[in-house]
Short mmCIF file of N, CA and C in Angstrom, two decimals:
data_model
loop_
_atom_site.label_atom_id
_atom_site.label_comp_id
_atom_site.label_asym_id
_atom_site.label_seq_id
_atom_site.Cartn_x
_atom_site.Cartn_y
_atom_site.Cartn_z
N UNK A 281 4.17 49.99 -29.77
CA UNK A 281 5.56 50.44 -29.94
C UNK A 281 6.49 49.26 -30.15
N UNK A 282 6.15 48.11 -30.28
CA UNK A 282 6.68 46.70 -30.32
C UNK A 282 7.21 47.12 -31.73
N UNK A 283 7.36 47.90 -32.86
CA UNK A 283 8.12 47.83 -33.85
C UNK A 283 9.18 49.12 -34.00
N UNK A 284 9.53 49.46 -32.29
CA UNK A 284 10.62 50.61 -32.33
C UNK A 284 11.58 50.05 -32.89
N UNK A 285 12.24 51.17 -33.41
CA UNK A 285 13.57 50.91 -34.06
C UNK A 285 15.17 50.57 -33.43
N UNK A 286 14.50 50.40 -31.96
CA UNK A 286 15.95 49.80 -31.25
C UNK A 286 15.56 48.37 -31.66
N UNK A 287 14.57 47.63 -31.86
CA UNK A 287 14.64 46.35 -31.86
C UNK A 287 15.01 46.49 -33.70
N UNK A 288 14.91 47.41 -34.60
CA UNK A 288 15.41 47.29 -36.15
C UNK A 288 17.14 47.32 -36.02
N UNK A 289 17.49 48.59 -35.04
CA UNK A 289 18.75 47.96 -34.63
C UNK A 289 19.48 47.54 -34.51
N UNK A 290 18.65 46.46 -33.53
CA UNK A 290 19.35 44.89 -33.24
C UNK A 290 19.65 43.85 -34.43
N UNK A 291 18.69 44.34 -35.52
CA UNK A 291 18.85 43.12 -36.25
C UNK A 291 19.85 43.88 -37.28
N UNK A 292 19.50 45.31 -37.52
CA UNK A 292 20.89 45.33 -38.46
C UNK A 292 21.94 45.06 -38.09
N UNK A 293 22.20 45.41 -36.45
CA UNK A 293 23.74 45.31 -36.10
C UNK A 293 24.32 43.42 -36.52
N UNK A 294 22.82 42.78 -35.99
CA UNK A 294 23.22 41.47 -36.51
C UNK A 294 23.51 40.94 -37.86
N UNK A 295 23.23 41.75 -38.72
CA UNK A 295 22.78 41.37 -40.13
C UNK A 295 24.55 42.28 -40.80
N UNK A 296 24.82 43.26 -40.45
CA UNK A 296 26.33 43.96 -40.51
C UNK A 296 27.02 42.86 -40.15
N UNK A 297 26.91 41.85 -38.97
CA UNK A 297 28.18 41.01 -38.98
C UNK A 297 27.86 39.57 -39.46
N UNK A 298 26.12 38.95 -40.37
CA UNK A 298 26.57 38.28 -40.67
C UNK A 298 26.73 38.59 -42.18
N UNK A 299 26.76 39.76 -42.21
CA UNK A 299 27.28 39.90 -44.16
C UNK A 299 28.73 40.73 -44.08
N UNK A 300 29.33 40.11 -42.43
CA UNK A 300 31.28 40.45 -42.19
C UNK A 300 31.88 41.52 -42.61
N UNK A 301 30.47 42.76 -41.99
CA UNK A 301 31.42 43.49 -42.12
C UNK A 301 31.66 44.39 -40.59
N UNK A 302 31.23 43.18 -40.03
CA UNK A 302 31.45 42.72 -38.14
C UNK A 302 32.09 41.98 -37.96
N UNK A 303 33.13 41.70 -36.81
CA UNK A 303 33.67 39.88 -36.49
C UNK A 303 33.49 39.91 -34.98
N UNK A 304 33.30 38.20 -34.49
CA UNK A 304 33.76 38.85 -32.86
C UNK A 304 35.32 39.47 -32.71
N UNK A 305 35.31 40.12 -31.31
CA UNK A 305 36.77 39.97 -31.32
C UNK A 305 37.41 39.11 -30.11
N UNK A 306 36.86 37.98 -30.01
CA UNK A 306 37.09 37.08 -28.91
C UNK A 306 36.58 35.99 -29.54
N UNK A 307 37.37 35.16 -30.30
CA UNK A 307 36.94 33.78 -30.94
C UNK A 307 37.10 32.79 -29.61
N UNK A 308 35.67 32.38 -29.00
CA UNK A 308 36.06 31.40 -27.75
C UNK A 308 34.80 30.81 -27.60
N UNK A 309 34.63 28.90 -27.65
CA UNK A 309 33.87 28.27 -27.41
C UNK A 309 33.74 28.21 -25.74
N UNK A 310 34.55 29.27 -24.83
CA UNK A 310 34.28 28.77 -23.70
C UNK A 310 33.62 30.25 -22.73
N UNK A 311 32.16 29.51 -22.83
CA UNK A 311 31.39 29.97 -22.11
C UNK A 311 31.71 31.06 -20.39
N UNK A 312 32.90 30.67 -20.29
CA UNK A 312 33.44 31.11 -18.67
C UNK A 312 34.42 32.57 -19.62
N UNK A 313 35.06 32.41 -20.72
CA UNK A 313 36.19 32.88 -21.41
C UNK A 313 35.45 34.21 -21.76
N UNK A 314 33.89 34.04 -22.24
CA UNK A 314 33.31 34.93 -23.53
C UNK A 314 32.93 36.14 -22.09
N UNK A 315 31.79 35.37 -21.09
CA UNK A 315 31.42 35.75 -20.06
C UNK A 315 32.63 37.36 -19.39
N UNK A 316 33.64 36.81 -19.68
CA UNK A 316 34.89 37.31 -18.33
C UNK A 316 35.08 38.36 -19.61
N UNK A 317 35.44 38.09 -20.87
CA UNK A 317 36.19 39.11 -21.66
C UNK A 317 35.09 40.29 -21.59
N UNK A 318 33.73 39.64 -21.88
CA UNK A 318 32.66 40.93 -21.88
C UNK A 318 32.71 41.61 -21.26
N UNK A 319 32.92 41.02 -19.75
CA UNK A 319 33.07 41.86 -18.39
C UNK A 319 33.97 43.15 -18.23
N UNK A 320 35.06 42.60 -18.84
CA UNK A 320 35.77 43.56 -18.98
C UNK A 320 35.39 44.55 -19.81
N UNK A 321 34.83 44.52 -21.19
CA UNK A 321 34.99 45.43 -22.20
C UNK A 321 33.70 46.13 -21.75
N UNK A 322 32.51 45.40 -21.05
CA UNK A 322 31.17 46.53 -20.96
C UNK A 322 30.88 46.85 -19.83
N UNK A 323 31.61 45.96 -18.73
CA UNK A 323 31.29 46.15 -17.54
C UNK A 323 29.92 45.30 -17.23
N UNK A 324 29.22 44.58 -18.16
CA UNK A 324 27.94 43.69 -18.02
C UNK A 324 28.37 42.52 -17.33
N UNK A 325 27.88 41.96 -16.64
CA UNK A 325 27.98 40.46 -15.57
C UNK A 325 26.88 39.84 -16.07
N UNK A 326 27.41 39.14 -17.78
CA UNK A 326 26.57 38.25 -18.09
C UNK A 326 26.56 36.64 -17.77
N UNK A 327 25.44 36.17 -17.85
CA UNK A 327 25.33 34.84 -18.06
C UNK A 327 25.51 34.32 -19.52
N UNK A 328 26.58 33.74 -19.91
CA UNK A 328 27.31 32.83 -21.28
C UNK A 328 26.33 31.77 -21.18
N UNK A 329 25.08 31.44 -21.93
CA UNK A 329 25.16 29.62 -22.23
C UNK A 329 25.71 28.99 -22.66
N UNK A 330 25.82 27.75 -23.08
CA UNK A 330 26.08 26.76 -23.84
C UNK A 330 25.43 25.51 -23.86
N UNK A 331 24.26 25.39 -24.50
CA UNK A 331 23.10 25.02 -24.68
C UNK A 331 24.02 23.14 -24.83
N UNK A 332 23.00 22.31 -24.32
CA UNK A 332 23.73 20.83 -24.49
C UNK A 332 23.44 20.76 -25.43
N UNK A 333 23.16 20.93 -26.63
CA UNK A 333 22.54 20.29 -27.88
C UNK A 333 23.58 20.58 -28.78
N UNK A 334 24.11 19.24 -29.81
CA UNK A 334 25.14 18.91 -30.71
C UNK A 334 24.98 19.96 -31.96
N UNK A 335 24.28 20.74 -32.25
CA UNK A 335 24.69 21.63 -33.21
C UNK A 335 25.02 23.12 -32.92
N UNK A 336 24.76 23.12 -31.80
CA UNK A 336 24.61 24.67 -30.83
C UNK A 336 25.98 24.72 -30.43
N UNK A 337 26.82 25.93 -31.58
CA UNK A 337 28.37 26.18 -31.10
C UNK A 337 28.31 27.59 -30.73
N UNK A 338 29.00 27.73 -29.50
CA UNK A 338 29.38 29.04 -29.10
C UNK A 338 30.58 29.24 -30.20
N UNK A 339 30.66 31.01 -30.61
CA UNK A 339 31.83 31.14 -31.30
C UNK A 339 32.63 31.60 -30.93
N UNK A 340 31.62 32.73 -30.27
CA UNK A 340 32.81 33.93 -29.42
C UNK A 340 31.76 35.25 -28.95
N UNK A 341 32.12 36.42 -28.74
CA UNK A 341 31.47 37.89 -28.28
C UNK A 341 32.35 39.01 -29.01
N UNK A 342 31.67 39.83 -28.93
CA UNK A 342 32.56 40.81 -28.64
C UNK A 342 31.25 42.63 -28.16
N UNK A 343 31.90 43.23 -28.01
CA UNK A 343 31.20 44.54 -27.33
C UNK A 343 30.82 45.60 -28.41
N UNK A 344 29.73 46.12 -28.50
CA UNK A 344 28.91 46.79 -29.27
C UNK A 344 27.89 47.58 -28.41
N UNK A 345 27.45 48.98 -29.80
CA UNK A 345 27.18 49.83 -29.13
C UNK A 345 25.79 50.12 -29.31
N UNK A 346 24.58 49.93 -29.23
CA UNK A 346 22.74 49.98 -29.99
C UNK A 346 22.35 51.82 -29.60
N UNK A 347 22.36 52.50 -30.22
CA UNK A 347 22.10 53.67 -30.31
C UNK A 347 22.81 54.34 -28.82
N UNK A 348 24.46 54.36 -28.65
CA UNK A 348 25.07 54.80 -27.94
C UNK A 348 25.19 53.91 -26.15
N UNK A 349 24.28 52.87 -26.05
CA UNK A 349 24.25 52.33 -25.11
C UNK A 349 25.32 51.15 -25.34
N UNK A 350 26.07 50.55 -24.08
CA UNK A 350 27.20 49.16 -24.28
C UNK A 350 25.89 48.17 -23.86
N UNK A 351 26.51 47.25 -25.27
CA UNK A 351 25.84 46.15 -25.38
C UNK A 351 27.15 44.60 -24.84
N UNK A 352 26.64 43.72 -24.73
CA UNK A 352 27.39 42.42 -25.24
C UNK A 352 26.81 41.90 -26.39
N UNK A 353 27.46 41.61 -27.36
CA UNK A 353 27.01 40.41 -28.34
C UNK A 353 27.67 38.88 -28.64
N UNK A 354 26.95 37.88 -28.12
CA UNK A 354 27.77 36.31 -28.11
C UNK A 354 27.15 36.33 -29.32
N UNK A 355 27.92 35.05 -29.88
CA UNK A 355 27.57 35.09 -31.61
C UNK A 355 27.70 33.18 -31.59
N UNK A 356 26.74 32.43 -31.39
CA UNK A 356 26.27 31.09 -31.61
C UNK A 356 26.33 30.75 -33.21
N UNK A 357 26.70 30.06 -33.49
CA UNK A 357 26.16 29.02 -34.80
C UNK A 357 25.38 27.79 -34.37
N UNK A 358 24.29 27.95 -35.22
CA UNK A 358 23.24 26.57 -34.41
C UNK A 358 22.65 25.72 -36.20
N UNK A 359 23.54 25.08 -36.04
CA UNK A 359 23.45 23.88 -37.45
C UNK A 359 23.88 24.75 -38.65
N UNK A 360 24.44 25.66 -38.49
CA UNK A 360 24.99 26.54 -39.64
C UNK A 360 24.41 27.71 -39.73
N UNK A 361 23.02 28.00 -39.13
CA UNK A 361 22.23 29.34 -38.76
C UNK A 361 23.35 30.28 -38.11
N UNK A 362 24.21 31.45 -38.21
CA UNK A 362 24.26 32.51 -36.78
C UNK A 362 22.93 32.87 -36.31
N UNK A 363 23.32 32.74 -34.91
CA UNK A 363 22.22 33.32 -33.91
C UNK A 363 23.31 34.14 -32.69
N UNK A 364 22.48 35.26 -32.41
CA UNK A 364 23.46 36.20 -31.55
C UNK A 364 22.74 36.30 -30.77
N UNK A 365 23.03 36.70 -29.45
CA UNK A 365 22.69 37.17 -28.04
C UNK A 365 23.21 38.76 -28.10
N UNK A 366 22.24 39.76 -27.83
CA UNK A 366 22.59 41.15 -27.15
C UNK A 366 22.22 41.07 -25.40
N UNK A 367 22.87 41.57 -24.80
CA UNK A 367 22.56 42.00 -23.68
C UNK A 367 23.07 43.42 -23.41
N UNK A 368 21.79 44.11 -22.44
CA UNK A 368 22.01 45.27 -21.93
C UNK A 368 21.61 45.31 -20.61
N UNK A 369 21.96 46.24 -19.78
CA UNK A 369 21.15 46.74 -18.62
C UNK A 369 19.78 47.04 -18.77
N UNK A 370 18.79 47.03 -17.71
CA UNK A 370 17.52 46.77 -17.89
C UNK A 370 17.40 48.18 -18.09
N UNK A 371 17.73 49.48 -17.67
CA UNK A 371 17.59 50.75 -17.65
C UNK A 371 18.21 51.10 -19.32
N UNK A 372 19.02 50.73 -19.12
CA UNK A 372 19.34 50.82 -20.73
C UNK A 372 18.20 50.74 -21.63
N UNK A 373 18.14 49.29 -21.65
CA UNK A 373 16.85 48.56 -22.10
C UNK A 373 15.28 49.28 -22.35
N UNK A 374 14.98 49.45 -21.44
CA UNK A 374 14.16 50.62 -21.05
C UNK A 374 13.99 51.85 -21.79
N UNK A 375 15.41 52.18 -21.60
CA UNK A 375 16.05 53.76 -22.39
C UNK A 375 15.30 53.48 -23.62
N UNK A 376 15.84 52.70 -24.40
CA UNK A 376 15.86 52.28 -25.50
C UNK A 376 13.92 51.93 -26.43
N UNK A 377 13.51 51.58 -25.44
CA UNK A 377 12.45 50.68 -25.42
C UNK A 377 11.78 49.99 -25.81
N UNK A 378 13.73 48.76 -25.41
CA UNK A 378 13.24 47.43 -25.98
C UNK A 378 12.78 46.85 -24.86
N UNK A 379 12.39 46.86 -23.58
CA UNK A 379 11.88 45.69 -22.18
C UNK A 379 10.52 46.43 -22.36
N UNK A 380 9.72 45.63 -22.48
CA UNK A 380 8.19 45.04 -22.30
C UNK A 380 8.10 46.00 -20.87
N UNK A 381 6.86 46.87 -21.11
CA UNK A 381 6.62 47.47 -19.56
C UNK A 381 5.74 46.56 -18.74
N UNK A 382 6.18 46.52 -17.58
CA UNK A 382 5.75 44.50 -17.00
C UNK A 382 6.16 43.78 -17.21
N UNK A 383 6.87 43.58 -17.26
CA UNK A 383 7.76 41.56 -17.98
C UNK A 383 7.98 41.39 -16.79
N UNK A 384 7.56 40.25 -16.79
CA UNK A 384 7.95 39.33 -15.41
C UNK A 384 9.84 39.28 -15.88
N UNK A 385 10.27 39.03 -14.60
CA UNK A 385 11.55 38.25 -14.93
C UNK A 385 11.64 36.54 -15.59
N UNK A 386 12.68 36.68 -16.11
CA UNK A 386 12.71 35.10 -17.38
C UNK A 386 11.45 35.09 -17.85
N UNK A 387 10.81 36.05 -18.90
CA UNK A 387 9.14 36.37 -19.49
C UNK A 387 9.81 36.26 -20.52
N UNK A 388 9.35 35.83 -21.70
CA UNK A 388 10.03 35.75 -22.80
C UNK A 388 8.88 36.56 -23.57
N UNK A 389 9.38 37.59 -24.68
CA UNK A 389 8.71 38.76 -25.60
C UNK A 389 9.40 38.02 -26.90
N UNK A 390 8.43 38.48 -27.90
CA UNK A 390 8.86 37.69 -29.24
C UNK A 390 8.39 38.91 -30.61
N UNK A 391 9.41 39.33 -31.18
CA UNK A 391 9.04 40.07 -32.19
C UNK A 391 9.79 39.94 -33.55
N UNK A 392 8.92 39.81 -34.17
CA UNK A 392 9.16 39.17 -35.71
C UNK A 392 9.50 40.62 -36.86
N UNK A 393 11.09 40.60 -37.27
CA UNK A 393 10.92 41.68 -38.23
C UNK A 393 10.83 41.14 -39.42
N UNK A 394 10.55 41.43 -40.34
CA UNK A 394 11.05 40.28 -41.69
C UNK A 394 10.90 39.36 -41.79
N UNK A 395 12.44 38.52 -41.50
CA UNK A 395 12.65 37.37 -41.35
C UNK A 395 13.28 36.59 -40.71
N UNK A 396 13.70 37.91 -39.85
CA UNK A 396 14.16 37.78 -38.37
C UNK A 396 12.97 36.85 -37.35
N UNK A 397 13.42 36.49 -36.26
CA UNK A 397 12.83 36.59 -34.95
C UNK A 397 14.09 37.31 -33.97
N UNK A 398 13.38 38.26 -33.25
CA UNK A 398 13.78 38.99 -32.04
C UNK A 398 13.09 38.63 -30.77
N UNK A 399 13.86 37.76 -29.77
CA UNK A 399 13.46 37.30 -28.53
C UNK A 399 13.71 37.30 -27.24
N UNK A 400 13.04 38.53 -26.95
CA UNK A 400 14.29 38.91 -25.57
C UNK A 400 13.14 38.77 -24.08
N UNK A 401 14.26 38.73 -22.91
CA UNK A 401 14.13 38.06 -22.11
C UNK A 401 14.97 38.98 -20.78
N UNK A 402 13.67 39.12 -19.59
CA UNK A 402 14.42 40.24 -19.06
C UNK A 402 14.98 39.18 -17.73
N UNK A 403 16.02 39.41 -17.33
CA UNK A 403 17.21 38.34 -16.24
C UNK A 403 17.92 39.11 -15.61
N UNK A 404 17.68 39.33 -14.14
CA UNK A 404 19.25 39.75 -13.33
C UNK A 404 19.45 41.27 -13.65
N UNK A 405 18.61 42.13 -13.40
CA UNK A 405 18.82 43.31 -13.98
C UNK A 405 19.19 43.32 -15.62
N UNK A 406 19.29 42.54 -16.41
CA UNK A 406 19.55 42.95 -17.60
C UNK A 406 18.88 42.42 -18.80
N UNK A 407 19.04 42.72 -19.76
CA UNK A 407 18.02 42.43 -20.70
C UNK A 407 18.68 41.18 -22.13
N UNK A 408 17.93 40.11 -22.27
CA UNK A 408 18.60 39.24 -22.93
C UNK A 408 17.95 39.28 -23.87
N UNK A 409 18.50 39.57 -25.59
CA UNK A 409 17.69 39.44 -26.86
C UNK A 409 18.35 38.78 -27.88
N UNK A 410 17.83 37.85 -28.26
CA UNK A 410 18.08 37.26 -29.31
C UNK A 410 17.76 37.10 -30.44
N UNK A 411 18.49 37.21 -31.72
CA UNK A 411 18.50 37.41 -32.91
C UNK A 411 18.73 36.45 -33.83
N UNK A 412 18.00 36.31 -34.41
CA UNK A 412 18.27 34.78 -35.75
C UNK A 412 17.33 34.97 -36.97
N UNK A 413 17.47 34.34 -37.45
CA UNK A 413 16.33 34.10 -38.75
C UNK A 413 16.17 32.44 -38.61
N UNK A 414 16.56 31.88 -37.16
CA UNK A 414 16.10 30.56 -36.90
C UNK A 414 14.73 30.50 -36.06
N UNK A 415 13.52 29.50 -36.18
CA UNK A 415 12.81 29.66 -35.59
C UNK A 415 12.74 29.60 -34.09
N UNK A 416 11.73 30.35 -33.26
CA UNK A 416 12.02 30.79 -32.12
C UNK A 416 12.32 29.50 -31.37
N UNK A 417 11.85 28.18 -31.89
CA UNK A 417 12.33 26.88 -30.70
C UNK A 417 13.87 26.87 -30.69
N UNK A 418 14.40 27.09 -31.69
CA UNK A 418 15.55 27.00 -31.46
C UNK A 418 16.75 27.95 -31.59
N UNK A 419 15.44 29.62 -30.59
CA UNK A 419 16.60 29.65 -29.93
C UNK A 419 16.33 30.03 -28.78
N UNK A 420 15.71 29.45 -27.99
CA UNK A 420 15.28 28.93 -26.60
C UNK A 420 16.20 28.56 -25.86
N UNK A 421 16.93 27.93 -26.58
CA UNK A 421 18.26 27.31 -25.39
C UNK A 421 19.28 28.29 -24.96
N UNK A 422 19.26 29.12 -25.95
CA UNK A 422 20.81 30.17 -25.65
C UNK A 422 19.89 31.46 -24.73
N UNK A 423 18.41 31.69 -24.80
CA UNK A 423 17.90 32.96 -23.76
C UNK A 423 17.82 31.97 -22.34
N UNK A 424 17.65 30.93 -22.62
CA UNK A 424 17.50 30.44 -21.06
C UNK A 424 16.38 30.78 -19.89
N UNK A 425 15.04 30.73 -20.88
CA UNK A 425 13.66 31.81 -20.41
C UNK A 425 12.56 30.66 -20.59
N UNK A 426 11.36 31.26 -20.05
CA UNK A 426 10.29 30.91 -19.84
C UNK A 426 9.66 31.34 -20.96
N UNK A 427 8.32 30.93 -21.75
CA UNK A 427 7.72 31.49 -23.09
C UNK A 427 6.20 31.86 -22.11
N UNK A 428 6.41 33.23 -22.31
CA UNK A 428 4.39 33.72 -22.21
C UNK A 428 4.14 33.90 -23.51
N UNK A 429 2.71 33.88 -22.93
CA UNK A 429 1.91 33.53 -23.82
C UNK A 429 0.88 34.44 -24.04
N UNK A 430 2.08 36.31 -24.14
CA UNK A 430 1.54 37.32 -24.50
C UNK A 430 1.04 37.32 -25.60
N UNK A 431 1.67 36.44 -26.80
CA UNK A 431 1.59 36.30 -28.44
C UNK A 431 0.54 35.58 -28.64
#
């Protein structure tokens, strides 16, 4: 079931805002700023990275919806790549069924659509996935996870 269509989803919703006809609505490099606005709009108590590495820019978030469930989406530029973060509740997640049945916590799952990579990562009750068409090393820094070595 690793090619359900909540994880096709994810990548259109990503692929709608990087062909703009998405924006965030919280332009903010600050990790504490993106964190707090989400809070408000989804009610999610996420963890914001901001990876130390010189090409890895936070841009901003804003709140979205993956087949009726509230998501967060942070929206990174990493050397000119967008790369986005979704987060949901793990039950959500579940709902949906994008969380791996068994995932350890910080387990990192890796699923390739296209030309995507989809890499999510279950944390703190909630579910962290990330979206790019950058390869999966780099985007390791913004899930903030451990890699098994289910693949």
């Amino acid at each position: 079931s690793g090619e359900g269509s909540a994880f096709v989803d994810l990548v259109k919703d990503f692929d709608r805002f990087v062909d703009g006809e998405e924006s965030v609505r919280l332009v903010s490099d600050d990790p504490e700023a993106v964190a707090s606005w989400l809070h408000t709009k989804t009610d999610l108590r996420i963890e914001v990275t901001h990876p130390h590495e010189p090409d890895f820019k936070l841009m901003g978030g804003r709140d979205c919806r993956i087949r009726g469930k509230a998501a967060a989406f942070v929206l990174y530029d990493v050397g000119g790549t967008p790369a986005s973060l979704f987060v949901l509740t793990m039950n959500d997640a579940a709902a949906l069924g994008l969380s791996p049945t068994g995932a350890l916590q910080s387990e990192l799952w890796i699923q390739r659509l296209g030309e995507h990579t989809v890499a999510v990562c279950p944390r703190d009750n909630l579910l962290y996935a990330a979206v790019s068409k950058l390869p999966l090393e780099r985007l390791m820094p913004e899930l903030n996870c451990e890699r098994s070595d289910s693949r």
